[in-house]
Coordinates of C-alpha atoms in Angstrom, one line a residue:
M1 CA 125.4 85.8 134.5
V2 CA 123.4 87.1 131.6
C3 CA 121.2 90.3 132.1
I4 CA 118.2 90.4 129.7
V5 CA 116.6 94.0 129.9
G6 CA 113.1 94.4 128.3
I7 CA 111.5 91.3 127.2
S8 CA 109.4 90.2 124.2
N9 CA 108.7 86.6 122.4
V10 CA 112.4 86.8 121.2
G11 CA 113.7 87.7 124.8
V12 CA 111.5 84.9 126.7
G13 CA 113.1 82.6 124.1
I14 CA 116.5 83.9 124.8
A15 CA 116.0 83.0 128.5
E16 CA 114.5 79.6 127.9
F17 CA 117.3 78.8 125.7
L18 CA 120.0 79.8 128.3
Q19 CA 118.1 78.0 130.9
S20 CA 118.3 75.0 128.4
I21 CA 122.1 75.0 128.6
N22 CA 122.5 75.8 132.2
E23 CA 123.5 79.5 131.9
P24 CA 122.1 81.7 134.7
C25 CA 120.2 84.8 133.7
K26 CA 118.4 87.7 135.3
V27 CA 115.5 89.2 133.4
F28 CA 114.0 92.5 133.6
L29 CA 110.5 93.3 132.7
Q30 CA 107.7 96.2 132.8
E31 CA 105.7 95.9 135.8
N32 CA 102.3 94.4 134.4
S33 CA 104.1 92.7 131.3
V34 CA 102.0 90.1 129.1
Y35 CA 105.0 87.8 129.4
V36 CA 104.9 87.8 132.8
N37 CA 102.8 84.3 132.6
A38 CA 105.2 83.3 129.9
L39 CA 108.1 82.9 132.0
E40 CA 106.1 81.8 135.1
A41 CA 105.3 78.7 132.4
K42 CA 108.9 77.9 131.8
G43 CA 109.9 78.6 135.5
I44 CA 112.2 81.7 134.4
N45 CA 113.0 84.0 137.2
Y46 CA 112.3 87.7 136.4
M47 CA 112.2 91.1 138.3
A48 CA 109.3 93.6 137.8
A49 CA 111.2 97.2 137.2
D50 CA 110.1 100.7 135.7
L51 CA 112.1 100.1 132.8
D52 CA 111.4 104.3 132.1
N53 CA 113.9 105.2 134.8
L54 CA 117.0 103.4 133.6
H55 CA 119.1 105.3 136.3
L56 CA 116.9 103.4 139.2
L57 CA 117.2 100.4 137.1
F58 CA 121.1 100.2 136.7
N59 CA 121.4 101.9 140.2
G60 CA 123.2 99.5 143.3
D61 CA 124.1 96.4 142.3
T62 CA 121.9 95.4 139.3
L63 CA 125.1 94.8 137.1
E64 CA 126.8 93.4 140.2
G65 CA 128.0 89.9 138.7
V66 CA 126.5 90.3 135.1
T67 CA 128.9 90.0 132.1
A68 CA 126.7 90.4 129.3
A69 CA 123.1 92.2 129.0
I70 CA 120.8 91.5 126.0
F71 CA 118.3 94.3 125.2
P72 CA 115.6 92.4 123.2
S73 CA 112.3 94.2 123.5
E74 CA 110.5 95.3 120.3
D75 CA 110.8 99.0 121.3
E76 CA 114.1 99.4 119.7
P77 CA 114.7 102.9 120.4
F78 CA 114.7 101.6 124.2
N79 CA 116.9 98.7 123.4
L80 CA 119.5 101.1 122.3
R81 CA 119.1 104.1 125.0
A82 CA 119.4 101.1 127.6
A83 CA 122.1 99.5 126.3
M84 CA 124.0 102.7 126.0
Y85 CA 123.3 103.4 129.5
A86 CA 124.6 100.2 131.0
Y87 CA 127.7 100.3 128.6
E88 CA 128.8 103.7 130.3
L89 CA 128.1 102.0 133.8
K90 CA 130.2 99.3 132.9
R91 CA 132.7 99.3 130.1
E92 CA 133.5 95.5 130.0
L93 CA 130.2 94.5 129.9
K94 CA 129.0 92.5 126.6
V95 CA 126.2 94.3 125.1
V96 CA 123.8 92.6 122.5
V97 CA 120.9 94.8 121.1
R98 CA 117.9 94.1 119.0
L99 CA 118.0 96.3 116.4
F100 CA 116.2 96.5 112.4
N101 CA 118.7 99.0 110.9
L102 CA 121.5 97.2 109.5
N103 CA 123.3 100.6 109.0
M104 CA 123.2 101.8 112.3
A105 CA 124.1 98.2 113.5
K106 CA 127.4 98.3 111.7
K107 CA 128.3 101.8 112.8
L108 CA 127.6 100.6 116.5
E109 CA 129.6 97.5 116.4
S110 CA 132.8 99.4 114.8
S111 CA 132.6 102.1 117.1
I112 CA 131.9 101.0 120.4
P113 CA 133.9 97.5 122.0
N114 CA 132.1 94.3 122.9
F115 CA 128.7 95.8 121.3
T116 CA 127.0 93.4 119.2
V117 CA 123.7 94.5 117.2
L118 CA 121.3 91.5 115.9
S119 CA 118.2 91.8 113.5
V120 CA 115.4 89.0 114.3
S121 CA 114.2 89.6 111.0
L122 CA 117.3 89.1 109.6
L123 CA 118.3 86.0 111.5
S124 CA 114.6 84.4 110.6
A125 CA 114.2 85.6 107.2
A126 CA 116.0 83.1 105.1
A127 CA 114.4 80.1 106.7
F128 CA 110.7 81.5 105.7
A129 CA 112.3 82.1 102.2
A130 CA 113.8 78.6 102.1
F131 CA 110.5 76.6 103.7
A132 CA 108.4 78.5 100.9
L133 CA 110.6 77.1 98.2
L134 CA 112.7 73.7 99.0
K135 CA 111.3 70.5 98.6
S136 CA 112.8 69.3 102.1
P137 CA 114.1 71.8 104.1
V138 CA 115.1 70.8 107.6
S139 CA 116.8 74.7 108.8
A140 CA 118.1 78.1 107.6
F141 CA 119.5 80.5 108.7
M142 CA 122.2 83.7 107.8
A143 CA 125.7 82.7 108.2
D144 CA 128.8 84.5 107.0
S145 CA 126.5 87.4 105.3
E146 CA 125.1 84.6 103.3
A147 CA 121.6 82.6 103.2
T148 CA 122.5 79.1 104.6
V149 CA 120.6 75.8 104.4
I150 CA 120.1 72.6 105.6
Y151 CA 117.7 70.1 103.8
N152 CA 117.0 66.9 102.7
I153 CA 118.0 65.2 99.3
N154 CA 118.8 61.8 97.9
A155 CA 122.0 60.9 96.6
V156 CA 120.9 59.5 93.1
E157 CA 123.4 62.2 91.5
F158 CA 126.4 61.2 93.7
G159 CA 126.1 57.4 93.5
G160 CA 129.8 55.8 93.2
M161 CA 131.4 58.9 94.7
N162 CA 132.9 59.3 98.1
V163 CA 131.7 62.2 100.6
A164 CA 135.0 64.1 99.9
E165 CA 134.5 64.3 96.4
V166 CA 131.0 65.1 96.4
E167 CA 131.6 68.3 99.0
E168 CA 134.3 69.6 97.0
I169 CA 132.4 69.2 93.6
Y170 CA 129.0 70.2 94.8
D171 CA 130.4 72.8 97.3
I172 CA 128.2 71.3 100.0
R173 CA 128.9 69.7 103.5
I174 CA 127.3 66.4 104.2
I175 CA 125.8 66.1 107.7
S176 CA 124.5 62.6 107.8
I177 CA 124.0 59.6 105.5
N178 CA 120.8 57.6 106.3
D179 CA 121.4 57.3 110.3
Q180 CA 125.1 58.1 110.1
M181 CA 126.0 61.6 111.1
F182 CA 128.9 63.0 110.0
P183 CA 130.2 60.5 107.7
P184 CA 133.7 60.1 107.2
P185 CA 135.1 61.6 103.7
T186 CA 136.1 58.0 102.5
L187 CA 132.6 56.4 102.8
T188 CA 131.3 56.0 99.1
L189 CA 127.4 56.9 98.5
N190 CA 124.8 54.5 97.0
S191 CA 122.2 56.2 94.9
I192 CA 119.5 55.2 97.4
D193 CA 121.1 56.9 100.1
Q194 CA 119.0 59.5 101.9
L195 CA 121.3 62.6 102.8
I196 CA 120.9 65.8 104.8
V197 CA 123.6 68.4 103.7
I198 CA 124.4 71.9 104.2
S199 CA 124.8 74.6 101.7
S200 CA 123.9 78.2 100.4
I201 CA 120.7 78.7 99.6
E202 CA 121.4 79.0 95.4
I203 CA 123.1 75.4 95.5
S204 CA 120.0 74.0 97.7
I205 CA 117.7 74.9 95.0
K206 CA 119.8 73.3 92.3
L207 CA 120.3 70.3 94.3
S208 CA 116.9 69.9 96.6
G209 CA 114.9 71.9 93.7
I210 CA 111.9 73.9 94.1
C211 CA 108.3 73.2 95.1
R212 CA 106.2 73.9 92.3
G213 CA 102.2 75.0 92.0
A214 CA 100.1 72.2 91.4
K215 CA 99.0 73.7 88.2
E216 CA 102.2 75.0 86.9
Q217 CA 101.8 73.0 83.6
A218 CA 98.8 74.9 82.3
T219 CA 99.5 77.2 79.6
A220 CA 96.2 77.7 78.1
A221 CA 95.1 81.0 79.7
K222 CA 91.4 80.7 80.8
E223 CA 88.9 81.5 78.2
K224 CA 88.0 85.1 77.9
R225 CA 84.8 86.4 77.6
P226 CA 84.2 88.7 74.6
F227 CA 84.2 92.3 75.8
H228 CA 80.7 94.1 75.3
F229 CA 80.2 98.0 76.2
R230 CA 77.1 97.0 78.2
N231 CA 79.4 94.8 81.0
L232 CA 82.1 98.2 81.6
F233 CA 79.5 99.0 84.0
K234 CA 77.3 96.3 84.4
G235 CA 74.8 96.9 87.7
D236 CA 75.4 100.9 87.9
T237 CA 71.8 101.5 87.4
I238 CA 72.3 105.4 87.9
L239 CA 74.6 105.2 84.8
T240 CA 72.4 103.3 82.9
T241 CA 69.5 106.0 83.4
T242 CA 71.7 108.6 83.2
V243 CA 73.0 107.2 79.4
A244 CA 69.5 106.2 78.5
A245 CA 68.3 109.7 79.3
L246 CA 71.0 111.3 77.4
V247 CA 70.5 109.1 74.1
L248 CA 66.7 109.9 74.3
I249 CA 67.2 113.7 74.5
L250 CA 69.6 113.4 71.7
T251 CA 67.5 111.3 69.4
G252 CA 63.9 113.3 70.2
S253 CA 65.5 116.4 69.9
S254 CA 67.3 115.6 66.5
L255 CA 64.4 114.0 65.1
Y256 CA 62.4 117.0 65.7
F257 CA 64.5 119.6 64.4
H258 CA 65.0 117.6 61.1
Y259 CA 61.2 117.2 60.7
H260 CA 59.8 120.4 61.9
D261 CA 62.5 122.9 61.2
G262 CA 64.0 121.1 58.1
L263 CA 67.6 120.5 59.3
S264 CA 69.4 117.6 57.5
P265 CA 69.9 114.7 59.8
I266 CA 73.5 115.5 60.4
N267 CA 72.8 119.2 61.3
A268 CA 70.0 118.0 63.6
I269 CA 72.4 116.1 65.2
Y270 CA 75.1 118.8 65.4
F271 CA 72.7 121.5 66.5
T272 CA 71.3 119.1 69.4
I273 CA 74.8 118.4 70.7
T274 CA 75.7 121.9 70.6
M275 CA 72.9 123.1 72.9
I276 CA 73.6 120.0 75.3
T277 CA 77.0 120.8 75.8
T278 CA 76.1 124.8 75.8
V279 CA 78.7 125.4 73.0
G280 CA 76.1 127.4 70.7
F281 CA 78.5 128.4 67.9
G282 CA 75.5 130.5 66.2
D283 CA 75.8 129.3 63.1
I284 CA 72.1 127.9 63.5
S285 CA 69.9 129.3 66.2
L286 CA 66.3 129.4 67.3
K287 CA 65.8 133.3 66.7
D288 CA 63.4 132.6 63.8
S289 CA 61.8 129.5 64.8
S290 CA 58.5 128.9 66.5
T291 CA 57.6 129.2 69.6
V292 CA 57.3 125.3 70.4
S293 CA 60.8 125.0 68.9
K294 CA 62.2 127.7 71.3
V295 CA 60.6 125.8 74.3
I296 CA 61.9 122.1 73.0
G297 CA 65.3 124.2 72.6
M298 CA 65.2 125.1 76.3
F299 CA 64.4 121.9 77.5
V300 CA 67.2 120.5 75.7
M301 CA 69.6 122.8 77.0
L302 CA 68.8 122.7 80.6
S303 CA 68.1 118.7 80.5
G304 CA 71.3 118.0 78.5
V305 CA 73.4 119.8 80.5
T306 CA 72.1 118.2 83.9
V307 CA 72.4 114.7 82.4
T308 CA 76.0 115.6 80.5
A309 CA 77.2 116.8 84.0
V310 CA 75.8 113.9 86.0
F311 CA 77.3 111.6 83.0
F312 CA 81.0 113.1 83.2
A313 CA 80.7 113.1 87.0
I314 CA 80.1 109.2 87.0
L315 CA 82.9 108.6 84.5
T316 CA 84.8 110.5 86.4
G317 CA 84.4 108.6 89.5
Y318 CA 84.7 105.3 87.5
I319 CA 88.3 106.6 86.2
L320 CA 89.5 107.5 89.6
K321 CA 88.3 104.1 90.8
K322 CA 89.9 102.2 88.2
R323 CA 93.0 104.4 89.2
I324 CA 92.8 103.9 92.8
D325 CA 92.2 100.6 92.6
L326 CA 95.3 99.9 90.1
L327 CA 97.5 101.4 92.8
M328 CA 96.1 99.5 95.5
G329 CA 96.3 96.0 93.5
H330 CA 92.5 95.3 93.6
K331 CA 92.8 93.4 90.5
R332 CA 93.6 89.8 89.8
F333 CA 97.3 89.2 88.7
N334 CA 98.2 86.4 86.3
A335 CA 101.2 85.3 88.0
K336 CA 101.7 81.6 87.9
D337 CA 103.9 79.0 90.1
H338 CA 104.8 82.4 92.4
V339 CA 104.7 83.1 96.3
V340 CA 101.8 84.9 98.2
L341 CA 103.7 86.9 100.8
C342 CA 101.1 88.0 103.1
G343 CA 102.7 91.1 105.3
I344 CA 105.7 93.3 104.7
G345 CA 106.7 94.1 108.4
D346 CA 110.3 93.7 109.4
V347 CA 110.5 90.0 108.7
G348 CA 108.2 90.3 105.7
I349 CA 110.0 92.8 103.9
R350 CA 113.6 90.3 104.4
V351 CA 111.7 87.4 103.2
L352 CA 110.5 89.5 100.1
D353 CA 114.2 90.1 99.8
H354 CA 115.5 86.7 99.6
L355 CA 112.7 85.5 97.4
I356 CA 113.7 88.4 94.7
S357 CA 117.3 87.4 95.1
L358 CA 116.6 84.0 94.1
G359 CA 114.6 85.1 91.2
Q360 CA 111.2 84.1 92.5
Q361 CA 107.7 85.8 91.5
V362 CA 106.0 87.0 94.4
V363 CA 102.7 88.6 94.8
V364 CA 102.7 90.7 98.3
I365 CA 99.6 91.4 100.3
E366 CA 99.9 94.3 102.8
K367 CA 96.9 95.6 104.4
N368 CA 98.0 98.8 105.9
P369 CA 98.3 101.4 103.2
E370 CA 100.7 103.4 105.4
N371 CA 103.5 100.4 105.9
K372 CA 106.5 102.1 105.8
H373 CA 107.9 99.4 103.1
I374 CA 104.9 99.7 100.4
P375 CA 107.0 102.5 98.3
L376 CA 109.7 100.0 97.9
V377 CA 107.6 97.2 97.2
Q378 CA 106.0 99.5 94.6
D379 CA 109.5 101.2 93.2
S380 CA 110.6 97.5 92.4
G381 CA 107.5 96.9 90.4
I382 CA 106.5 93.5 92.6
P383 CA 102.9 93.0 92.5
L384 CA 101.2 94.5 95.4
I385 CA 97.5 94.3 96.8
I386 CA 96.6 96.5 99.4
S387 CA 93.9 94.6 101.6
E388 CA 93.3 92.1 104.0
A389 CA 94.9 88.8 103.2
V390 CA 92.5 86.9 104.8
S391 CA 89.7 87.9 102.4
T392 CA 89.1 85.4 100.1
Q393 CA 88.8 87.8 97.0
T394 CA 91.9 88.7 97.8
L395 CA 93.5 85.7 97.5
I396 CA 91.8 85.2 94.6
N397 CA 93.3 88.4 93.2
A398 CA 96.5 87.0 93.7
N399 CA 96.1 84.3 91.8
I400 CA 96.5 81.8 94.7
E401 CA 94.9 78.6 92.7
Y402 CA 98.1 78.8 90.8
A403 CA 100.7 80.0 93.6
K404 CA 102.9 77.2 94.8
S405 CA 103.4 78.4 98.4
I406 CA 102.2 81.2 100.7
V407 CA 104.0 83.0 103.5
A408 CA 101.8 84.4 106.2
C409 CA 104.0 86.5 108.0
T410 CA 102.1 89.2 109.8
N411 CA 102.3 90.2 113.4
E412 CA 99.1 88.1 114.5
D413 CA 99.1 84.2 114.9
M414 CA 95.8 83.6 114.6
K415 CA 95.4 85.8 111.2
N416 CA 98.4 84.1 109.7
L417 CA 96.3 80.8 110.4
E418 CA 93.2 82.2 109.1
I419 CA 94.8 83.2 105.9
A420 CA 96.6 79.7 105.3
L421 CA 93.4 77.7 105.8
N422 CA 91.7 80.2 103.6
A423 CA 94.4 79.8 101.0
R424 CA 94.4 75.9 101.5
S425 CA 90.6 76.0 100.8
L426 CA 91.2 77.7 97.4
N427 CA 94.6 75.6 96.4
S428 CA 94.6 72.4 98.3
N429 CA 98.2 71.6 97.3
I430 CA 99.5 75.2 98.4
R431 CA 102.6 75.0 100.8
A432 CA 101.7 77.0 104.0
V433 CA 104.7 79.1 105.8
L434 CA 103.3 80.6 109.1
R435 CA 105.2 83.1 111.2
I436 CA 103.7 82.1 114.6
Y437 CA 105.3 83.7 117.9
D438 CA 104.9 80.7 120.1
V439 CA 107.0 77.8 119.1
G440 CA 105.1 75.1 121.2
F441 CA 101.9 76.5 119.6
A442 CA 103.8 76.4 116.0
R443 CA 104.0 72.5 116.5
I444 CA 100.6 72.0 117.3
L445 CA 99.4 73.8 114.4
E446 CA 101.9 71.7 112.2
R447 CA 100.0 68.4 113.7
H448 CA 96.7 69.5 113.5
F449 CA 96.0 72.0 111.0
D450 CA 97.6 70.6 108.1
I451 CA 100.2 73.5 108.0
H452 CA 103.4 72.3 106.3
Y453 CA 105.8 74.9 108.6
A454 CA 104.8 77.1 111.6
L455 CA 108.2 79.2 112.0
S456 CA 108.9 81.4 115.3
P457 CA 111.2 84.1 114.7
A458 CA 112.1 84.2 118.2
F459 CA 113.0 80.4 118.5
L460 CA 115.0 80.9 115.4
A461 CA 117.1 83.9 116.7
A462 CA 117.1 83.4 120.3
P463 CA 120.2 81.0 120.4
V464 CA 122.3 83.8 118.3
F465 CA 121.4 86.2 120.7
A466 CA 122.3 83.9 123.4
F467 CA 125.6 82.7 122.4
K468 CA 126.7 86.5 121.3
A469 CA 126.3 87.4 124.8
L470 CA 128.3 84.6 125.8
G471 CA 130.9 85.5 123.8
M472 CA 130.7 82.5 121.5
D473 CA 130.4 82.1 118.0
L474 CA 127.2 81.1 116.4
D475 CA 125.4 81.5 112.9
G476 CA 122.5 78.8 113.4
V477 CA 121.0 76.1 115.2
F478 CA 119.2 72.9 113.7
S479 CA 118.1 69.6 115.5
V480 CA 118.4 66.3 113.6
K481 CA 117.1 63.2 115.0
G482 CA 116.5 65.0 118.8
Q483 CA 119.8 66.3 118.8
T484 CA 120.3 69.9 118.3
Y485 CA 123.6 71.1 116.8
K486 CA 125.3 74.7 116.4
V487 CA 126.8 75.9 113.4
V488 CA 129.5 78.3 112.8
K489 CA 130.6 79.2 109.6
E490 CA 133.5 81.5 108.1
G491 CA 133.9 80.2 104.3
W492 CA 132.7 76.5 103.6
E493 CA 136.1 75.4 104.4
K494 CA 136.0 76.6 107.9
L495 CA 132.3 75.4 108.6
C496 CA 132.0 73.9 112.1
I497 CA 129.3 71.9 113.4
K498 CA 129.0 71.0 117.2
K499 CA 126.6 69.1 119.6
L500 CA 125.0 71.3 121.8
A501 CA 125.1 69.5 125.4

């Protein structure tokens, strides 16, 4: 029996998957958990417990008959603490723990027998990247530390070759030809055949091709309006008034001292500026001037220094704002045929890793300025906009009109849907890939909201957790023609695809 301790969308997915393959499991979750309804709706037995008290949780016969324990909650410190506690009580227990930190995962797996550490984001990120890029993807997962993709292609390049020749030359495996699953190696391909193949993501890009933005061929930049200084601060009435006052004081004072006190035009301007800026070099003074000139001089000094202070305060504020806008990405990027990635949480940051490794241009949108992954994005020189991705202006700044796909993988399903719909309103041809927690809801979105792909990390990762707990090898799961298959890969020469009962 498998014991699931702590619950999450992934935990529900694991329990549901175990149920589908007739493997008994028992679920322990916190009292008043929000996942109770989900478990009850799927007919999964559970037990409410105080998960904060591990001594009470694992007392008595809790682990009686349990051969494996899975700790899939989003509280990773709890996962590790509870897993270690259970392992100390029952050393022969197979333990599967959900963690994001891969360095810690390797250390735990190498030092503790029967310990497996899995990352939901690592298991699912390859699918988001593949579905955002490839023309006809079916599934994707990490296998043998490599992003592996299952996708549709036609056999136009392979006409006249047999299956074995194609697989050897192109380093792929052919899963089906038209309606025939797992064709024999000697079968000859026709150029009109439709294939489902499996390969590394790099090879899939070469064979399947990458989806392109609707305006990828546009080479002429949009006509730029000529620059006018008056447009620099357009709409700022305070600045306009300040500049006008400064010009008026400078002009009026210069004219007065030129005509009344006999200064040359340049000397009159020079003298006025020294008074306004309170420099006063002493080479020209009002010591022997008339009373009127002295009064005007005092007025110029007082009004000039006030207006100048206001002017430089506004100018400094403008420069600071522009600097902040630059750091926050509040400008329009000129990227084209790129991917817009919304949300750089645990899943998003690994999707970004895949896209970068494939040489894709990416614009990242993240609303939280304190997100732990922002420094990594900035250090990589990747365009980053710190703002709400649902905002139309934010999407415009990401040059959504010229993007080929948008990946919305924030932690909120409805926000991801809103992001995708807003993006489609600005670019009707953009491919939308959404992160959706509930796989049932994901399928509904694909059918009714013109969403290309709605992916559930829980659905993608759950089978791997379940099979690892059962002591079975599994890298990924995919479905073709209503039948589900599991994939185990140790190099392409040892690729194993088996039908799930």
